[in-house]
mmCIF file of C-alpha atoms in Angstrom:
data_model
loop_
_atom_site.group_PDB
_atom_site.id
_atom_site.type_symbol
_atom_site.label_atom_id
_atom_site.label_comp_id
_atom_site.label_asym_id
_atom_site.label_seq_id
_atom_site.Cartn_x
_atom_site.Cartn_y
_atom_site.Cartn_z
ATOM 1 C CA MET A 1 -31.849 7.336 -21.615
ATOM 2 C CA ASN A 2 -33.041 8.523 -18.287
ATOM 3 C CA LYS A 3 -30.120 11.108 -16.471
ATOM 4 C CA GLU A 4 -28.217 8.443 -14.642
ATOM 5 C CA GLU A 5 -27.324 6.397 -17.837
ATOM 6 C CA LEU A 6 -26.445 10.081 -19.464
ATOM 7 C CA ILE A 7 -24.199 11.094 -16.900
ATOM 8 C CA LYS A 8 -22.586 7.673 -16.893
ATOM 9 C CA GLU A 9 -21.990 8.165 -20.501
ATOM 10 C CA ASN A 10 -20.353 11.133 -20.049
ATOM 11 C CA PHE A 11 -17.972 9.607 -17.640
ATOM 12 C CA LEU A 12 -17.230 6.835 -20.061
ATOM 13 C CA LYS A 13 -16.401 8.853 -23.102
ATOM 14 C CA LYS A 14 -12.808 9.760 -22.119
ATOM 15 C CA GLU A 15 -12.434 6.248 -22.403
ATOM 16 C CA GLN A 16 -12.453 6.354 -25.953
ATOM 17 C CA ASN A 17 -9.102 7.540 -26.024
ATOM 18 C CA TYR A 18 -7.568 5.319 -23.779
ATOM 19 C CA SER A 19 -4.571 3.569 -25.067
ATOM 20 C CA LYS A 20 -5.127 -0.064 -26.416
ATOM 21 C CA TYR A 21 -3.600 -1.150 -23.378
ATOM 22 C CA ALA A 22 -5.337 0.416 -20.782
ATOM 23 C CA THR A 23 -7.804 -0.827 -18.597
ATOM 24 C CA LYS A 24 -11.368 0.114 -19.687
ATOM 25 C CA SER A 25 -14.143 0.000 -17.181
ATOM 26 C CA SER A 26 -16.092 -2.238 -19.371
ATOM 27 C CA ASP A 27 -13.131 -4.808 -17.653
ATOM 28 C CA ALA A 28 -13.808 -3.985 -14.215
ATOM 29 C CA ILE A 29 -14.774 -7.683 -12.464
ATOM 30 C CA ARG A 30 -16.004 -7.347 -8.880
ATOM 31 C CA LEU A 31 -16.117 -10.360 -6.170
ATOM 32 C CA LYS A 32 -19.461 -10.124 -6.138
ATOM 33 C CA GLU A 33 -22.007 -8.674 -8.516
ATOM 34 C CA GLU A 34 -23.906 -5.422 -8.041
ATOM 35 C CA LYS A 35 -26.808 -3.592 -10.038
ATOM 36 C CA GLY A 36 -25.596 -0.446 -12.216
ATOM 37 C CA ASP A 37 -24.215 2.685 -10.791
ATOM 38 C CA MET A 38 -23.939 5.858 -12.738
ATOM 39 C CA ARG A 39 -20.302 5.752 -11.703
ATOM 40 C CA PRO A 40 -17.794 3.981 -13.803
ATOM 41 C CA ALA A 41 -16.130 1.213 -11.681
ATOM 42 C CA PHE A 42 -12.949 1.981 -10.747
ATOM 43 C CA PHE A 43 -14.546 5.366 -9.782
ATOM 44 C CA HIS A 44 -16.545 4.427 -7.776
ATOM 45 C CA ASP A 45 -13.537 2.076 -5.905
ATOM 46 C CA ILE A 46 -12.118 5.445 -5.241
ATOM 47 C CA ASP A 47 -15.310 6.739 -3.337
ATOM 48 C CA ARG A 48 -15.576 3.144 -1.512
ATOM 49 C CA ILE A 49 -11.512 3.777 -0.482
ATOM 50 C CA ILE A 50 -11.488 7.249 1.055
ATOM 51 C CA HIS A 51 -14.873 6.818 2.682
ATOM 52 C CA LYS A 52 -13.678 4.055 4.811
ATOM 53 C CA LEU A 53 -12.492 4.952 8.499
ATOM 54 C CA SER A 54 -9.197 3.190 7.443
ATOM 55 C CA TYR A 55 -8.400 5.957 5.217
ATOM 56 C CA SER A 56 -8.262 8.451 7.601
ATOM 57 C CA ARG A 57 -5.733 6.262 9.873
ATOM 58 C CA TYR A 58 -3.096 7.075 7.270
ATOM 59 C CA MET A 59 -2.637 10.757 8.854
ATOM 60 C CA ASP A 60 -1.199 8.829 11.897
ATOM 61 C CA LYS A 61 1.073 6.021 10.575
ATOM 62 C CA THR A 62 4.770 6.064 10.001
ATOM 63 C CA GLN A 63 6.325 6.645 7.004
ATOM 64 C CA VAL A 64 9.826 6.024 8.189
ATOM 65 C CA PHE A 65 10.236 8.330 11.329
ATOM 66 C CA SER A 66 7.932 7.260 14.059
ATOM 67 C CA GLU A 67 7.440 9.311 17.379
ATOM 68 C CA CYS A 68 8.688 12.332 15.464
ATOM 69 C CA GLU A 69 7.643 15.867 16.847
ATOM 70 C CA ASN A 70 7.984 17.826 13.593
ATOM 71 C CA ASP A 71 4.849 18.645 11.692
ATOM 72 C CA HIS A 72 7.187 18.889 8.006
ATOM 73 C CA ILE A 73 8.028 15.037 8.684
ATOM 74 C CA SER A 74 5.846 12.741 6.134
ATOM 75 C CA HIS A 75 3.124 10.043 7.383
ATOM 76 C CA ARG A 76 1.687 7.534 5.477
ATOM 77 C CA MET A 77 -0.921 9.816 4.300
ATOM 78 C CA ILE A 78 1.192 12.131 2.533
ATOM 79 C CA HIS A 79 3.035 9.202 0.796
ATOM 80 C CA VAL A 80 -0.200 7.773 -0.935
ATOM 81 C CA GLN A 81 -1.123 11.389 -1.681
ATOM 82 C CA LEU A 82 2.242 11.574 -3.665
ATOM 83 C CA VAL A 83 1.872 7.739 -4.846
ATOM 84 C CA SER A 84 -1.455 8.688 -6.170
ATOM 85 C CA LYS A 85 0.033 12.143 -8.111
ATOM 86 C CA THR A 86 2.981 10.545 -9.538
ATOM 87 C CA ALA A 87 0.925 7.578 -10.838
ATOM 88 C CA ARG A 88 -1.885 9.520 -12.228
ATOM 89 C CA THR A 89 0.666 11.783 -14.262
ATOM 90 C CA ILE A 90 2.283 8.759 -15.783
ATOM 91 C CA GLY A 91 -0.944 7.279 -16.158
ATOM 92 C CA ARG A 92 -2.488 10.483 -17.737
ATOM 93 C CA ALA A 93 0.638 10.686 -19.931
ATOM 94 C CA LEU A 94 0.430 7.279 -21.202
ATOM 95 C CA ASN A 95 -3.644 7.194 -21.672
ATOM 96 C CA LEU A 96 -4.025 4.664 -18.938
ATOM 97 C CA ASN A 97 -7.122 4.577 -16.551
ATOM 98 C CA GLU A 98 -6.423 7.126 -13.741
ATOM 99 C CA ASP A 99 -9.624 5.971 -12.449
ATOM 100 C CA LEU A 100 -7.766 2.347 -11.436
ATOM 101 C CA ILE A 101 -4.624 3.997 -10.840
ATOM 102 C CA GLU A 102 -5.931 6.470 -8.580
ATOM 103 C CA ALA A 103 -7.787 3.834 -6.710
ATOM 104 C CA ILE A 104 -5.099 1.061 -6.314
ATOM 105 C CA ALA A 105 -2.462 4.278 -5.154
ATOM 106 C CA LEU A 106 -4.946 5.226 -2.374
ATOM 107 C CA ALA A 107 -5.603 2.072 -1.243
ATOM 108 C CA HIS A 108 -2.208 0.554 -1.794
ATOM 109 C CA ASP A 109 -0.929 1.099 2.145
ATOM 110 C CA ILE A 110 -3.995 0.386 3.309
ATOM 111 C CA GLY A 111 -2.603 -2.991 5.367
ATOM 112 C CA HIS A 112 0.469 -0.975 7.022
ATOM 113 C CA THR A 113 0.887 -1.529 10.540
ATOM 114 C CA PRO A 114 2.007 0.989 13.104
ATOM 115 C CA MET A 115 5.678 2.039 13.030
ATOM 116 C CA GLY A 116 5.646 1.610 9.559
ATOM 117 C CA HIS A 117 8.348 -1.271 8.223
ATOM 118 C CA THR A 118 8.966 -1.917 11.737
ATOM 119 C CA GLY A 119 5.888 -3.118 12.643
ATOM 120 C CA GLU A 120 5.431 -5.050 9.851
ATOM 121 C CA LYS A 121 8.673 -7.052 10.625
ATOM 122 C CA ILE A 122 7.261 -7.335 14.154
ATOM 123 C CA LEU A 123 3.899 -8.530 13.285
ATOM 124 C CA ASP A 124 5.289 -11.078 10.711
ATOM 125 C CA GLU A 125 7.737 -12.644 13.187
ATOM 126 C CA ILE A 126 4.867 -13.044 15.820
ATOM 127 C CA CYS A 127 2.472 -14.544 12.895
ATOM 128 C CA ARG A 128 5.423 -17.008 11.802
ATOM 129 C CA GLU A 129 5.934 -18.010 15.123
ATOM 130 C CA ASP A 130 3.069 -18.424 16.907
ATOM 131 C CA PHE A 131 0.607 -19.854 14.542
ATOM 132 C CA ASN A 132 2.635 -20.505 11.270
ATOM 133 C CA GLY A 133 0.962 -17.561 9.685
ATOM 134 C CA SER A 134 2.649 -14.495 7.767
ATOM 135 C CA PHE A 135 2.226 -10.956 7.599
ATOM 136 C CA ALA A 136 3.109 -8.555 4.857
ATOM 137 C CA HIS A 137 1.274 -5.357 4.429
ATOM 138 C CA ASN A 138 0.326 -5.361 0.513
ATOM 139 C CA VAL A 139 -1.698 -8.918 1.626
ATOM 140 C CA GLN A 140 -3.127 -7.477 4.728
ATOM 141 C CA GLY A 141 -4.456 -4.537 2.532
ATOM 142 C CA VAL A 142 -6.311 -7.094 0.169
ATOM 143 C CA ASN A 143 -7.516 -9.034 3.725
ATOM 144 C CA TYR A 144 -8.801 -5.783 4.836
ATOM 145 C CA TYR A 145 -10.875 -4.757 2.168
ATOM 146 C CA MET A 146 -12.173 -8.431 1.255
ATOM 147 C CA ASN A 147 -12.826 -10.051 4.697
ATOM 148 C CA LEU A 148 -12.758 -7.430 7.521
ATOM 149 C CA THR A 149 -14.919 -5.044 5.674
ATOM 150 C CA ASN A 150 -16.115 -6.243 2.434
ATOM 151 C CA THR A 151 -15.915 -3.603 0.408
ATOM 152 C CA ASN A 152 -16.494 -5.390 -3.026
ATOM 153 C CA LEU A 153 -13.407 -3.739 -4.615
ATOM 154 C CA THR A 154 -12.744 -4.634 -7.927
ATOM 155 C CA ILE A 155 -10.631 -7.476 -8.470
ATOM 156 C CA GLN A 156 -7.942 -5.073 -10.519
ATOM 157 C CA THR A 157 -7.699 -2.715 -7.945
ATOM 158 C CA LEU A 158 -7.360 -5.311 -5.147
ATOM 159 C CA ASP A 159 -4.677 -7.126 -7.492
ATOM 160 C CA GLY A 160 -2.967 -3.679 -7.653
ATOM 161 C CA ILE A 161 -2.676 -3.506 -3.985
ATOM 162 C CA MET A 162 -1.160 -6.966 -3.642
ATOM 163 C CA CYS A 163 1.441 -6.585 -6.264
ATOM 164 C CA HIS A 164 2.194 -3.040 -5.715
ATOM 165 C CA ASN A 165 5.975 -4.273 -4.027
ATOM 166 C CA GLY A 166 7.372 -0.741 -3.986
ATOM 167 C CA GLU A 167 10.589 -2.232 -2.387
ATOM 168 C CA LEU A 168 11.483 -4.096 -5.438
ATOM 169 C CA VAL A 169 12.642 -2.003 -8.328
ATOM 170 C CA SER A 170 12.450 -3.344 -11.867
ATOM 171 C CA GLU A 171 13.948 -1.994 -14.822
ATOM 172 C CA ILE A 172 10.600 -2.921 -16.965
ATOM 173 C CA TYR A 173 7.006 -3.695 -15.648
ATOM 174 C CA GLU A 174 4.516 -5.695 -17.551
ATOM 175 C CA PRO A 175 1.450 -7.088 -16.496
ATOM 176 C CA VAL A 176 0.192 -10.538 -16.555
ATOM 177 C CA LYS A 177 -3.400 -11.633 -17.249
ATOM 178 C CA LYS A 178 -5.415 -13.048 -14.316
ATOM 179 C CA SER A 179 -8.939 -14.302 -13.822
ATOM 180 C CA LYS A 180 -11.093 -13.724 -10.631
ATOM 181 C CA GLU A 181 -10.417 -17.367 -9.929
ATOM 182 C CA GLU A 182 -6.381 -16.848 -10.634
ATOM 183 C CA PHE A 183 -6.478 -13.464 -8.057
ATOM 184 C CA LEU A 184 -7.781 -15.625 -5.752
ATOM 185 C CA GLN A 185 -5.625 -18.128 -5.377
ATOM 186 C CA GLU A 186 -2.371 -15.667 -5.437
ATOM 187 C CA PHE A 187 -4.069 -13.926 -2.246
ATOM 188 C CA GLN A 188 -5.015 -17.522 -0.980
ATOM 189 C CA ALA A 189 -1.383 -18.509 -1.399
ATOM 190 C CA ALA A 190 0.135 -15.152 -0.237
ATOM 191 C CA PHE A 191 -2.153 -15.315 2.583
ATOM 192 C CA LYS A 192 -0.566 -18.432 3.905
ATOM 193 C CA ASP A 193 3.229 -16.974 2.924
ATOM 194 C CA ALA A 194 3.371 -13.460 2.314
ATOM 195 C CA LYS A 195 6.788 -13.841 0.717
ATOM 196 C CA LYS A 196 5.022 -15.484 -2.291
ATOM 197 C CA SER A 197 3.729 -11.987 -3.247
ATOM 198 C CA ARG A 198 7.101 -10.630 -3.798
ATOM 199 C CA LYS A 199 7.082 -12.670 -7.215
ATOM 200 C CA TYR A 200 3.554 -11.548 -8.399
ATOM 201 C CA ARG A 201 3.177 -9.398 -11.146
ATOM 202 C CA PRO A 202 0.116 -6.693 -11.537
ATOM 203 C CA MET A 203 -2.918 -7.967 -14.201
ATOM 204 C CA THR A 204 -3.001 -4.426 -15.523
ATOM 205 C CA LEU A 205 -0.646 -1.429 -17.345
ATOM 206 C CA GLU A 206 -2.155 0.426 -14.372
ATOM 207 C CA GLY A 207 -0.950 -1.649 -11.475
ATOM 208 C CA CYS A 208 2.577 -1.585 -13.086
ATOM 209 C CA VAL A 209 2.393 2.193 -13.143
ATOM 210 C CA VAL A 210 1.262 2.089 -9.406
ATOM 211 C CA ARG A 211 4.595 -0.161 -8.574
ATOM 212 C CA ILE A 212 7.079 1.879 -9.802
ATOM 213 C CA SER A 213 5.272 5.086 -8.578
ATOM 214 C CA ASP A 214 5.427 3.555 -4.724
ATOM 215 C CA ILE A 215 8.905 4.140 -5.390
ATOM 216 C CA ILE A 216 9.139 7.416 -6.988
ATOM 217 C CA GLY A 217 6.985 8.365 -3.982
ATOM 218 C CA TYR A 218 8.974 7.474 -1.241
ATOM 219 C CA VAL A 219 12.706 7.261 -2.099
ATOM 220 C CA GLY A 220 13.283 10.850 -2.888
ATOM 221 C CA ARG A 221 11.043 12.409 -0.196
ATOM 222 C CA ASP A 222 12.467 9.998 2.421
ATOM 223 C CA ILE A 223 15.817 12.069 1.413
ATOM 224 C CA GLU A 224 14.203 15.710 2.036
ATOM 225 C CA ASP A 225 12.767 13.977 5.517
ATOM 226 C CA ALA A 226 16.062 12.704 6.706
ATOM 227 C CA ILE A 227 18.020 15.902 6.084
ATOM 228 C CA ILE A 228 15.391 18.138 8.000
ATOM 229 C CA LEU A 229 15.951 15.708 10.548
ATOM 230 C CA GLY A 230 19.955 15.621 10.557
ATOM 231 C CA LYS A 231 20.485 12.407 9.530
ATOM 232 C CA ILE A 232 22.219 12.893 6.439
ATOM 233 C CA LYS A 233 23.368 15.958 4.433
ATOM 234 C CA ARG A 234 22.547 15.846 0.686
ATOM 235 C CA GLU A 235 26.290 16.060 -0.550
ATOM 236 C CA ASP A 236 26.381 12.882 1.450
ATOM 237 C CA ILE A 237 24.569 11.162 -1.744
ATOM 238 C CA PRO A 238 27.494 10.420 -4.107
ATOM 239 C CA SER A 239 27.607 12.244 -7.330
ATOM 240 C CA SER A 240 27.263 9.008 -9.780
ATOM 241 C CA ILE A 241 23.697 9.198 -8.547
ATOM 242 C CA THR A 242 22.649 13.078 -8.467
ATOM 243 C CA SER A 243 24.504 13.436 -11.942
ATOM 244 C CA VAL A 244 21.852 11.083 -13.133
ATOM 245 C CA LEU A 245 18.768 11.739 -10.990
ATOM 246 C CA GLY A 246 19.599 15.270 -9.435
ATOM 247 C CA SER A 247 19.739 15.725 -5.819
ATOM 248 C CA THR A 248 16.351 17.212 -4.423
ATOM 249 C CA ASN A 249 12.922 15.183 -4.259
ATOM 250 C CA ARG A 250 11.684 17.181 -7.123
ATOM 251 C CA GLU A 251 14.816 16.618 -9.212
ATOM 252 C CA ILE A 252 14.615 12.925 -9.093
ATOM 253 C CA MET A 253 10.870 12.807 -9.326
ATOM 254 C CA ASN A 254 10.882 14.511 -12.409
ATOM 255 C CA THR A 255 13.836 12.723 -14.008
ATOM 256 C CA VAL A 256 12.088 9.528 -12.967
ATOM 257 C CA ILE A 257 8.552 10.349 -14.622
ATOM 258 C CA LEU A 258 9.947 10.985 -17.718
ATOM 259 C CA ASP A 259 12.137 8.649 -18.330
ATOM 260 C CA ILE A 260 9.166 6.566 -17.756
ATOM 261 C CA ILE A 261 7.109 8.362 -19.952
ATOM 262 C CA ASN A 262 9.486 8.449 -23.082
ATOM 263 C CA ASN A 263 10.260 4.579 -22.818
ATOM 264 C CA SER A 264 6.804 3.540 -22.354
ATOM 265 C CA LEU A 265 4.739 5.281 -24.327
ATOM 266 C CA ASP A 266 2.124 3.028 -26.352
ATOM 267 C CA LYS A 267 4.002 -0.149 -25.143
ATOM 268 C CA PRO A 268 2.420 -2.979 -23.108
ATOM 269 C CA TYR A 269 4.757 -2.716 -20.705
ATOM 270 C CA ILE A 270 6.061 0.421 -18.050
ATOM 271 C CA LYS A 271 10.181 0.651 -18.866
ATOM 272 C CA ILE A 272 13.213 2.822 -17.084
ATOM 273 C CA SER A 273 16.014 3.236 -18.959
ATOM 274 C CA LYS A 274 18.905 1.486 -18.339
ATOM 275 C CA GLU A 275 21.051 4.372 -16.772
ATOM 276 C CA VAL A 276 17.998 5.997 -14.755
ATOM 277 C CA PHE A 277 17.508 2.485 -13.383
ATOM 278 C CA GLU A 278 20.742 1.798 -12.046
ATOM 279 C CA ALA A 279 20.904 5.458 -10.603
ATOM 280 C CA LEU A 280 17.835 4.720 -8.573
ATOM 281 C CA PHE A 281 18.675 1.534 -7.605
ATOM 282 C CA ALA A 282 22.063 2.939 -6.122
ATOM 283 C CA LEU A 283 19.829 5.382 -4.420
ATOM 284 C CA LYS A 284 17.259 3.140 -2.899
ATOM 285 C CA ASP A 285 20.219 1.168 -1.570
ATOM 286 C CA PHE A 286 21.843 4.621 -0.040
ATOM 287 C CA ASN A 287 18.638 5.203 1.289
ATOM 288 C CA TYR A 288 18.565 1.759 3.106
ATOM 289 C CA HIS A 289 22.323 2.073 4.761
ATOM 290 C CA HIS A 290 21.807 5.703 5.196
ATOM 291 C CA ILE A 291 18.456 5.855 6.481
ATOM 292 C CA TYR A 292 16.297 2.992 7.031
ATOM 293 C CA LYS A 293 18.789 1.500 8.914
ATOM 294 C CA HIS A 294 19.582 4.273 11.251
ATOM 295 C CA SER A 295 15.612 5.579 11.863
ATOM 296 C CA LEU A 296 15.499 3.460 14.908
ATOM 297 C CA THR A 297 17.973 3.413 17.894
ATOM 298 C CA THR A 298 18.215 -0.050 19.397
ATOM 299 C CA ASP A 299 16.293 0.935 22.658
ATOM 300 C CA GLU A 300 13.100 2.447 20.423
ATOM 301 C CA TYR A 301 13.191 -1.046 18.382
ATOM 302 C CA ASP A 302 13.242 -3.513 21.786
ATOM 303 C CA ARG A 303 10.380 -0.888 23.077
ATOM 304 C CA TYR A 304 8.059 -1.927 20.429
ATOM 305 C CA ARG A 305 9.009 -5.318 19.736
ATOM 306 C CA GLN A 306 8.555 -5.960 23.285
ATOM 307 C CA GLY A 307 5.322 -4.103 23.194
ATOM 308 C CA MET A 308 3.798 -5.648 20.371
ATOM 309 C CA ARG A 309 4.504 -8.599 21.381
ATOM 310 C CA LYS A 310 2.901 -8.568 24.793
ATOM 311 C CA ILE A 311 -0.188 -6.648 23.312
ATOM 312 C CA TYR A 312 -0.543 -9.686 21.395
ATOM 313 C CA GLN A 313 -0.483 -12.015 24.144
ATOM 314 C CA MET A 314 -2.658 -10.021 25.915
ATOM 315 C CA TYR A 315 -5.455 -9.650 23.331
ATOM 316 C CA LEU A 316 -5.176 -13.165 22.705
ATOM 317 C CA LEU A 317 -5.959 -14.222 25.906
ATOM 318 C CA ASP A 318 -8.936 -11.719 26.327
ATOM 319 C CA ILE A 319 -10.643 -13.600 23.368
ATOM 320 C CA LYS A 320 -9.827 -16.865 25.225
ATOM 321 C CA ASN A 321 -11.510 -15.432 28.309
ATOM 322 C CA ASN A 322 -13.953 -13.252 26.293
ATOM 323 C CA ASN A 323 -12.968 -10.527 28.011
ATOM 324 C CA LEU A 324 -15.739 -7.817 26.460
ATOM 325 C CA ASP A 325 -13.909 -4.722 28.436
ATOM 326 C CA SER A 326 -10.940 -5.189 26.442
ATOM 327 C CA VAL A 327 -10.313 -2.966 23.516
ATOM 328 C CA ILE A 328 -10.077 -5.443 20.779
ATOM 329 C CA PHE A 329 -13.915 -6.175 21.912
ATOM 330 C CA LYS A 330 -14.860 -2.183 22.171
ATOM 331 C CA ASP A 331 -13.142 -1.330 19.464
ATOM 332 C CA PHE A 332 -12.655 -4.002 16.973
ATOM 333 C CA LEU A 333 -14.542 -7.426 17.158
ATOM 334 C CA SER A 334 -17.484 -5.540 18.081
ATOM 335 C CA HIS A 335 -17.851 -3.885 14.610
ATOM 336 C CA GLN A 336 -16.993 -7.084 12.773
ATOM 337 C CA THR A 337 -19.511 -9.315 10.599
ATOM 338 C CA SER A 338 -20.887 -12.640 12.413
ATOM 339 C CA ASN A 339 -19.250 -13.898 9.389
ATOM 340 C CA TYR A 340 -15.583 -13.040 10.344
ATOM 341 C CA LEU A 341 -16.072 -13.790 13.969
ATOM 342 C CA GLU A 342 -16.992 -17.099 12.967
ATOM 343 C CA LYS A 343 -14.279 -18.140 10.159
ATOM 344 C CA THR A 344 -11.223 -16.128 11.571
ATOM 345 C CA LYS A 345 -9.087 -17.526 14.291
ATOM 346 C CA ASP A 346 -8.583 -15.884 17.191
ATOM 347 C CA GLU A 347 -4.736 -14.929 16.358
ATOM 348 C CA GLN A 348 -5.264 -13.586 13.258
ATOM 349 C CA LYS A 349 -7.911 -11.386 14.764
ATOM 350 C CA VAL A 350 -5.321 -10.261 16.850
ATOM 351 C CA VAL A 351 -3.545 -9.525 13.866
ATOM 352 C CA ASP A 352 -5.888 -7.470 12.166
ATOM 353 C CA PHE A 353 -6.752 -5.471 14.876
ATOM 354 C CA ILE A 354 -2.722 -4.328 15.763
ATOM 355 C CA ALA A 355 -2.183 -4.030 11.699
ATOM 356 C CA GLY A 356 -4.935 -1.364 11.952
ATOM 357 C CA MET A 357 -3.765 0.516 14.764
ATOM 358 C CA THR A 358 -2.571 3.818 14.354
ATOM 359 C CA ASP A 359 1.227 4.807 15.874
ATOM 360 C CA ASP A 360 -0.653 6.906 19.087
ATOM 361 C CA TYR A 361 -2.911 4.085 19.312
ATOM 362 C CA PHE A 362 -0.665 1.786 19.629
ATOM 363 C CA ILE A 363 2.238 3.355 21.700
ATOM 364 C CA LYS A 364 -0.829 4.128 24.428
ATOM 365 C CA GLN A 365 -1.681 0.449 24.230
ATOM 366 C CA ILE A 366 2.169 -0.277 25.183
ATOM 367 C CA SER A 367 2.785 2.155 27.724
#
């Protein structure tokens, strides 16, 4: 046995203690076969994700509050780190594959637009109106790794990204087995109509852990941000919720994480108790009506909507006219493969470019 084989064997020893429901490195499937690497497959995925330039752009992408002059308010980077830590905590307690969990968690929001869910909504409107397409950040994340960058992540990681759907709360999360072909079929269907991905379930228990951890990672932290900005007061949260979950991010996270672990250990699913599920659902609803609906003024929303529509049409015209001086050529298309340039419709190229923008870059383009 050479040194690389010995190192890989040491990497894999911990898998001997995994739950029988965990995903092993030997289960990993890639779109394209590769020669062996001393790193386990999902561990290798993590490296590929964090070394992509897109990972750096998390630092300047909206979580909830845009153009906020307060360094303590969360950006997308903080959110993905919180999701990763939360999911790995649950995964370690349940003896699951932490490498796969971390890979999914760190990549799950890579498809997010500038200006958060507002930007996502506007870009979806543009897609549906202009070329009968659609847009959702979870589907765009898979598109980014598969088609824009040919990153060749494992199917399990890509599936976890596509199925994370952190906006949907369930009492139980149970994986469904999929082949590579079935995953690709789901992706192609969702790429044409992103709403279909809302019904998808992850193919691994690790993907299920990330899906619930996405909610845990934002629901309490968004409250803390809103309190800092004076949007709400802590005492505004109904006592029917705080009596179950607590009122601070720390208390909420601790309550939900422990509840999941206690209800999911040695089970083929991830489960939340009825009491905690109902309180978490109510808290998410509270956040929607008291935070998310009021995170932007009407003037701010109109500015982003008009601006995104304006630059979409401008970049599309630049492509049609082969305007090589345009930023879409200089900052985006010049870095794409010939396969992408030849097979991707012009409208989708513009959508892909806008989706990858940071908040600052987007604001400069619409100003």
